[in-house]
Amino acid sequence: MDMSLYPHAVAMSADEFMSWSSAMINEMLSAGTKRTVDKLTGPVWAWAMRNSMHPLHFGLACCAIEMAAASDTRYDAERVGMIYRSSPRQTDILLINGWISKKLRPDIRRLYEQIPAPKWVVAMGECAISGGPWYDSYNIVQGLDQIVPVDVYIPGCPIKPDAMIDGFMLLQKKIDAYFRRGVFMTD
Amino acid sequence: MSEDANIIEKPSRDDIVSLVKAEFGGKVEFIESTKKNIKAINEGRRLFMKADREVLHDLAKYLHDKLNFEQASSVAGVDWVDHMQVVYHLTNYCTSMVVEITVDIPNDDLHIASVSDIWEGANWHERETYELFGIVFDGHPKLERLLTPKSYEFFPFRKSYKLRGQE
Ligand code: SF4
């Protein structure tokens, strides 16, 4: 943004800046500028975000082995843009692979909250989808969607690495559609 | 190993039987295994005993201090409906000998002495046995639930515990 147009914006208190910037955003909304900017930048955002999916590197159970197999040289998940990050602050996808014990519920919820929006959740394997082999167990959550909203389910016990990559390509379509809708300046 | 001359580093099977009998008399009972064709049993590397609840801690200390059983491989519970049982597996690294001690405890008094002051590794085994069976280990430094949430008020491995799908 060219600050020379708004010389008084350089030295403002936080409160002054909040009221000034919301007035400016409202002005752009009413003048239709936002829609134009969104339309122009949407495809760029969509291209950038769908090709740089950063799931959280959070291996829970046996399906985590398949997650590792998917990133080896044979399947090479990085060619569709998956790079695992170890901190939820640096990721945009929560990938849950394996059973969720009831004691883990608050921690999964906290990891979900720590990921900056927009964020997606992938439930990988029968355990994360519905409890799987631990159906009706005293200690396993019967499906990830009881704790956080889930975008893509990848079934299998364990899932194959190619199924996992397939699921992430479905997620790419979802990310693409989300950004094409135009979300620039929404926050 | 320790330089303490009292330690028998590699006690043979017969040593253990005679020494434990001399020390504890009728409180410890030796059981012959009925299983055949198991290599470890045929080679005499397994020893099964049944101990009274009162002597369990002394017996464990004796096995650890004198007979060089340095590891508690597992502590587990069994629910026999009319009584409960705690099973200890103790290992001697030098001879690969594993001693199994079973202790019966009555349903209306689920208490037994903790052995986590002898083997630190027994700490979590005992916590797990506590959370699954409700057996209380007296003298345990932190007897809380380990893998299930603290809010649970039931003991899932008891036979009386039913899942939703069961009658
Ligand atoms: S779905 Fe199967 S392979 Fe995957 S975590 Fe569950 S039990 Fe393990």
XYZ file of C-alpha atoms and ligand atoms in Angstrom:
362
model
C 0.000 0.000 0.000
C 1.365 3.417 -0.926
C 1.597 5.244 2.396
C 2.372 8.580 0.717
C -1.347 8.818 -0.019
C -2.010 8.663 3.727
C 0.784 10.692 5.327
C -1.055 10.898 8.648
C -1.117 7.055 8.899
C 2.565 6.734 9.652
C 2.503 7.877 13.281
C -0.774 6.658 14.757
C -1.686 4.988 17.994
C -3.175 1.519 17.749
C -6.711 2.784 18.353
C -6.352 5.514 15.754
C -5.018 3.005 13.263
C -7.905 0.597 13.900
C -10.555 3.215 13.260
C -8.678 4.658 10.277
C -8.119 1.281 8.620
C -11.674 0.044 9.132
C -12.955 3.288 7.645
C -10.677 2.764 4.675
C -11.738 -0.878 4.223
C -15.415 0.115 4.390
C -14.756 2.732 1.775
C -13.110 0.196 -0.506
C -15.980 -2.252 0.075
C -18.626 0.297 -0.851
C -16.703 1.485 -3.876
C -16.363 -2.081 -5.213
C -12.564 -1.957 -5.005
C -12.457 -5.056 -2.813
C -14.334 -7.127 -5.345
C -11.964 -6.050 -8.093
C -8.867 -6.757 -6.029
C -10.246 -10.145 -5.001
C -11.033 -11.079 -8.547
C -7.564 -10.142 -9.669
C -5.617 -11.754 -6.818
C -7.806 -14.840 -6.239
C -6.146 -17.063 -8.857
C -2.703 -16.055 -7.595
C -3.608 -16.974 -4.007
C -5.194 -20.210 -5.146
C -2.143 -21.201 -7.190
C 0.246 -20.362 -4.369
C -1.682 -21.990 -1.547
C -2.704 -25.224 -3.262
C 0.876 -25.880 -4.317
C 2.364 -25.287 -0.889
C 0.321 -27.428 1.483
C 2.098 -27.556 4.825
C 0.628 -30.313 7.025
C 1.552 -30.575 10.680
C 4.138 -33.293 11.254
C 2.211 -35.076 13.964
C 2.472 -38.867 13.772
C 0.003 -40.608 16.070
C -0.042 -44.305 15.229
C 0.612 -46.903 12.526
C -0.744 -44.683 9.732
C 2.138 -42.300 10.469
C 4.416 -44.939 8.956
C 2.475 -44.582 5.720
C 2.825 -40.813 5.989
C 6.579 -41.359 6.126
C 6.410 -43.788 3.188
C 4.493 -41.204 1.167
C 7.327 -38.714 1.457
C 10.100 -41.099 0.449
C 11.624 -41.189 -3.031
C 9.163 -43.746 -4.379
C 6.016 -41.679 -3.847
C 7.564 -38.279 -3.181
C 4.628 -36.340 -1.784
C 6.633 -33.157 -2.051
C 5.946 -32.997 -5.771
C 2.332 -32.064 -4.939
C 3.620 -29.470 -2.499
C 3.423 -31.273 0.835
C 6.128 -30.159 3.199
C 5.743 -31.163 6.837
C 6.356 -28.509 9.459
C 6.794 -29.297 13.105
C 5.121 -26.232 14.577
C 1.387 -25.634 14.139
C 2.129 -21.908 13.663
C 3.851 -22.704 10.372
C 1.215 -25.056 8.986
C -2.181 -24.794 7.380
C -3.327 -28.432 7.485
C -3.928 -30.578 10.545
C -3.211 -34.161 9.473
C -4.420 -36.699 12.023
C -3.234 -40.223 11.323
C -4.150 -42.807 13.914
C -6.282 -43.386 16.964
C -7.044 -40.486 19.277
C -7.103 -41.485 22.910
C -9.543 -39.589 25.056
C -6.731 -37.991 27.026
C -5.429 -36.454 23.782
C -8.649 -34.570 22.950
C -7.736 -31.182 24.475
C -4.295 -31.256 22.867
C -5.695 -31.903 19.389
C -8.158 -29.088 19.878
C -5.319 -26.805 20.970
C -3.196 -27.741 17.934
C -6.187 -26.940 15.733
C -6.603 -23.541 17.366
C -2.896 -22.788 17.013
C -2.913 -23.202 13.228
C -3.448 -19.796 11.586
C -6.595 -19.501 9.447
C -7.469 -20.479 6.774
C -6.893 -24.072 7.867
C -7.959 -27.549 6.796
C -8.202 -30.857 8.604
C -7.500 -34.281 7.100
C -8.601 -37.480 8.871
C -6.351 -40.270 7.666
C -7.112 -43.948 8.344
C -10.100 -45.715 9.872
C -9.118 -44.742 13.409
C -9.319 -41.038 12.750
C -12.512 -41.433 10.691
C -14.630 -43.526 13.063
C -12.515 -45.288 15.668
C -11.901 -48.148 13.214
C -10.606 -51.275 14.950
C -11.226 -49.535 18.276
C -14.949 -49.325 17.742
C -16.809 -48.929 21.039
C -13.581 -48.698 22.989
C -13.323 -47.283 26.473
C -10.434 -45.025 25.566
C -10.580 -44.092 21.868
C -12.489 -41.146 20.390
C -14.973 -42.481 17.837
C -13.902 -40.209 15.003
C -11.900 -37.020 14.661
C -14.976 -35.050 13.585
C -16.246 -35.197 17.142
C -13.492 -32.756 18.112
C -12.661 -30.593 15.078
C -14.339 -30.088 11.678
C -12.864 -32.388 9.024
C -12.437 -31.531 5.343
C -11.093 -34.721 3.769
C -11.435 -38.339 4.919
C -8.915 -40.851 3.558
C -10.124 -44.405 4.316
C -7.980 -47.511 4.692
C -6.268 -49.450 7.450
C -3.548 -48.499 6.865
C -4.083 -46.244 3.897
C -1.643 -46.641 1.050
C 0.731 -43.768 0.327
C -0.834 -43.274 -3.098
C -4.288 -43.059 -1.491
C -2.931 -40.413 0.800
C -1.544 -38.397 -2.093
C -4.901 -38.807 -3.843
C -6.643 -37.418 -0.785
C -4.337 -34.442 -0.716
C -5.006 -33.780 -4.388
C -8.719 -33.661 -3.501
C -7.815 -31.186 -0.784
C -5.940 -29.140 -3.390
C -9.208 -28.725 -5.272
C -10.881 -27.562 -2.093
C -8.129 -25.044 -1.339
C -8.270 -23.848 -4.932
C -12.021 -23.247 -4.756
C -11.691 -21.488 -1.423
C -9.201 -18.901 -2.667
C -10.799 -18.397 -6.073
C -13.929 -17.295 -4.241
C -11.920 -14.205 -3.287
C -10.775 -13.827 0.289
C -8.114 -11.161 -0.035
C -8.502 -8.525 2.682
C -11.132 -10.558 4.500
C -9.120 -10.609 7.703
C 28.109 -55.567 38.723
C 28.190 -54.703 42.368
C 31.195 -55.563 44.474
C 28.974 -56.634 47.327
C 30.070 -60.194 48.095
C 26.527 -61.109 49.162
C 25.191 -60.840 45.646
C 24.955 -64.049 43.686
C 25.382 -62.733 40.178
C 24.339 -65.843 38.288
C 22.041 -67.858 40.499
C 21.030 -71.182 38.987
C 17.440 -72.378 39.062
C 18.171 -74.711 41.988
C 19.944 -71.919 43.877
C 16.884 -69.711 43.620
C 14.514 -72.463 44.723
C 16.576 -73.480 47.753
C 17.461 -69.939 48.829
C 13.917 -68.626 48.537
C 12.562 -71.697 50.371
C 15.084 -71.175 53.179
C 14.220 -67.488 53.466
C 10.440 -67.523 53.124
C 9.407 -71.084 53.925
C 5.789 -71.871 53.205
C 4.853 -68.354 52.173
C 6.189 -68.917 48.682
C 5.045 -71.853 46.635
C 6.788 -73.069 43.483
C 4.683 -74.172 40.558
C 5.748 -76.584 37.824
C 4.789 -75.404 34.397
C 2.551 -77.745 32.424
C 3.522 -76.192 29.111
C 5.762 -78.269 26.901
C 7.864 -77.444 23.848
C 8.685 -73.946 24.990
C 12.425 -73.515 24.667
C 12.887 -71.158 27.603
C 10.980 -73.492 29.943
C 12.790 -76.606 28.749
C 16.136 -74.916 29.309
C 15.111 -73.977 32.838
C 15.063 -70.258 32.241
C 11.579 -69.772 33.672
C 10.544 -70.142 37.276
C 6.971 -69.799 38.472
C 6.072 -68.973 42.041
C 3.040 -67.973 43.982
C 3.603 -65.672 46.946
C 1.495 -64.472 49.838
C 0.577 -60.823 49.762
C 2.430 -60.093 53.024
C 5.816 -61.344 51.834
C 5.692 -59.926 48.301
C 7.735 -56.818 49.048
C 10.362 -58.746 51.024
C 10.544 -61.391 48.330
C 11.024 -58.766 45.622
C 13.714 -57.047 47.656
C 15.448 -60.377 48.259
C 15.411 -61.261 44.574
C 16.722 -57.820 43.657
C 19.389 -57.450 46.337
C 20.684 -61.007 46.660
C 19.877 -62.825 43.468
C 20.596 -60.014 41.012
C 17.163 -59.678 39.412
C 17.759 -56.201 38.090
C 14.691 -55.626 35.992
C 10.949 -55.756 36.531
C 9.855 -56.609 33.006
C 6.176 -56.305 33.710
C 3.596 -55.892 36.418
C 0.099 -56.840 35.331
C -3.280 -57.626 36.795
C -5.732 -60.451 36.192
C -9.396 -60.403 37.111
C -10.515 -63.927 38.088
C -13.976 -62.603 39.074
C -13.861 -64.191 42.552
C -10.453 -62.684 43.262
C -7.813 -60.583 41.564
C -4.228 -61.402 40.836
C -1.067 -59.372 40.302
C 1.625 -60.930 38.131
C 5.261 -59.835 38.237
C 7.930 -60.806 35.738
C 11.453 -60.234 36.985
C 14.550 -60.678 34.859
C 18.170 -61.448 35.577
C 20.361 -60.005 32.833
C 23.286 -62.395 33.471
C 21.416 -65.684 33.096
C 18.310 -64.615 31.071
C 16.268 -66.144 33.891
C 12.721 -64.839 34.269
C 10.866 -65.361 37.516
C 7.101 -65.057 37.499
C 5.456 -64.240 40.807
C 1.679 -64.349 41.105
C -0.056 -62.882 44.119
C -3.737 -63.409 44.865
C -5.633 -60.553 46.452
C -9.260 -60.663 47.613
C -11.863 -58.538 45.884
C -12.894 -56.682 49.012
C -9.357 -55.506 49.850
C -7.487 -54.561 46.678
C -4.238 -53.450 48.278
C -0.688 -54.643 47.703
C 2.756 -53.242 48.496
C 4.352 -51.260 45.707
C 7.689 -52.478 44.339
C 8.503 -49.185 42.616
C 10.975 -48.351 45.405
C 12.961 -51.434 44.346
C 12.640 -51.114 40.574
C 11.902 -47.585 39.312
C 10.675 -49.169 36.098
C 7.742 -50.743 37.909
C 6.307 -47.276 38.525
C 4.306 -46.954 35.317
C 3.389 -50.649 35.225
C 1.745 -50.217 38.593
C -0.007 -47.035 37.556
C -1.396 -48.831 34.507
C -2.529 -51.803 36.599
C -4.191 -49.341 38.945
C -6.084 -47.539 36.202
C -7.230 -50.731 34.485
C -8.074 -52.924 37.498
C -8.333 -50.556 40.458
C -5.663 -52.411 42.420
C -4.068 -49.995 44.902
C -0.288 -50.198 45.292
C 0.554 -48.979 48.793
C 3.658 -46.807 48.965
C 3.595 -45.844 45.292
C 4.926 -42.273 44.860
C 2.255 -41.132 42.390
C -0.669 -43.476 41.969
C -2.716 -41.688 39.319
C -4.276 -42.718 36.051
C -1.671 -42.947 33.314
C -3.266 -43.274 29.872
C -6.947 -42.703 30.564
C -8.356 -39.291 31.530
C -8.323 -38.411 35.200
C -12.096 -38.006 35.144
C -12.716 -41.753 34.640
C -14.442 -43.376 37.572
C -14.414 -46.958 36.304
C -11.776 -49.612 35.750
C -12.128 -50.883 32.178
C -10.273 -54.206 32.423
C -12.494 -55.594 35.167
C -14.853 -58.306 34.027
C -17.752 -56.331 35.500
C -17.089 -53.437 33.093
C -19.353 -53.562 30.028
C -19.070 -51.684 26.764
C -22.143 -50.203 25.146
C -22.437 -53.039 22.661
C -22.548 -55.755 25.340
C -25.488 -57.049 27.307
S -6.377 -47.004 10.569
Fe -5.293 -48.954 10.896
S -3.177 -48.530 10.230
Fe -4.181 -46.529 10.568
S -3.725 -45.935 12.662
Fe -5.673 -47.033 12.697
S -5.152 -49.180 13.112
Fe -3.255 -48.122 12.463
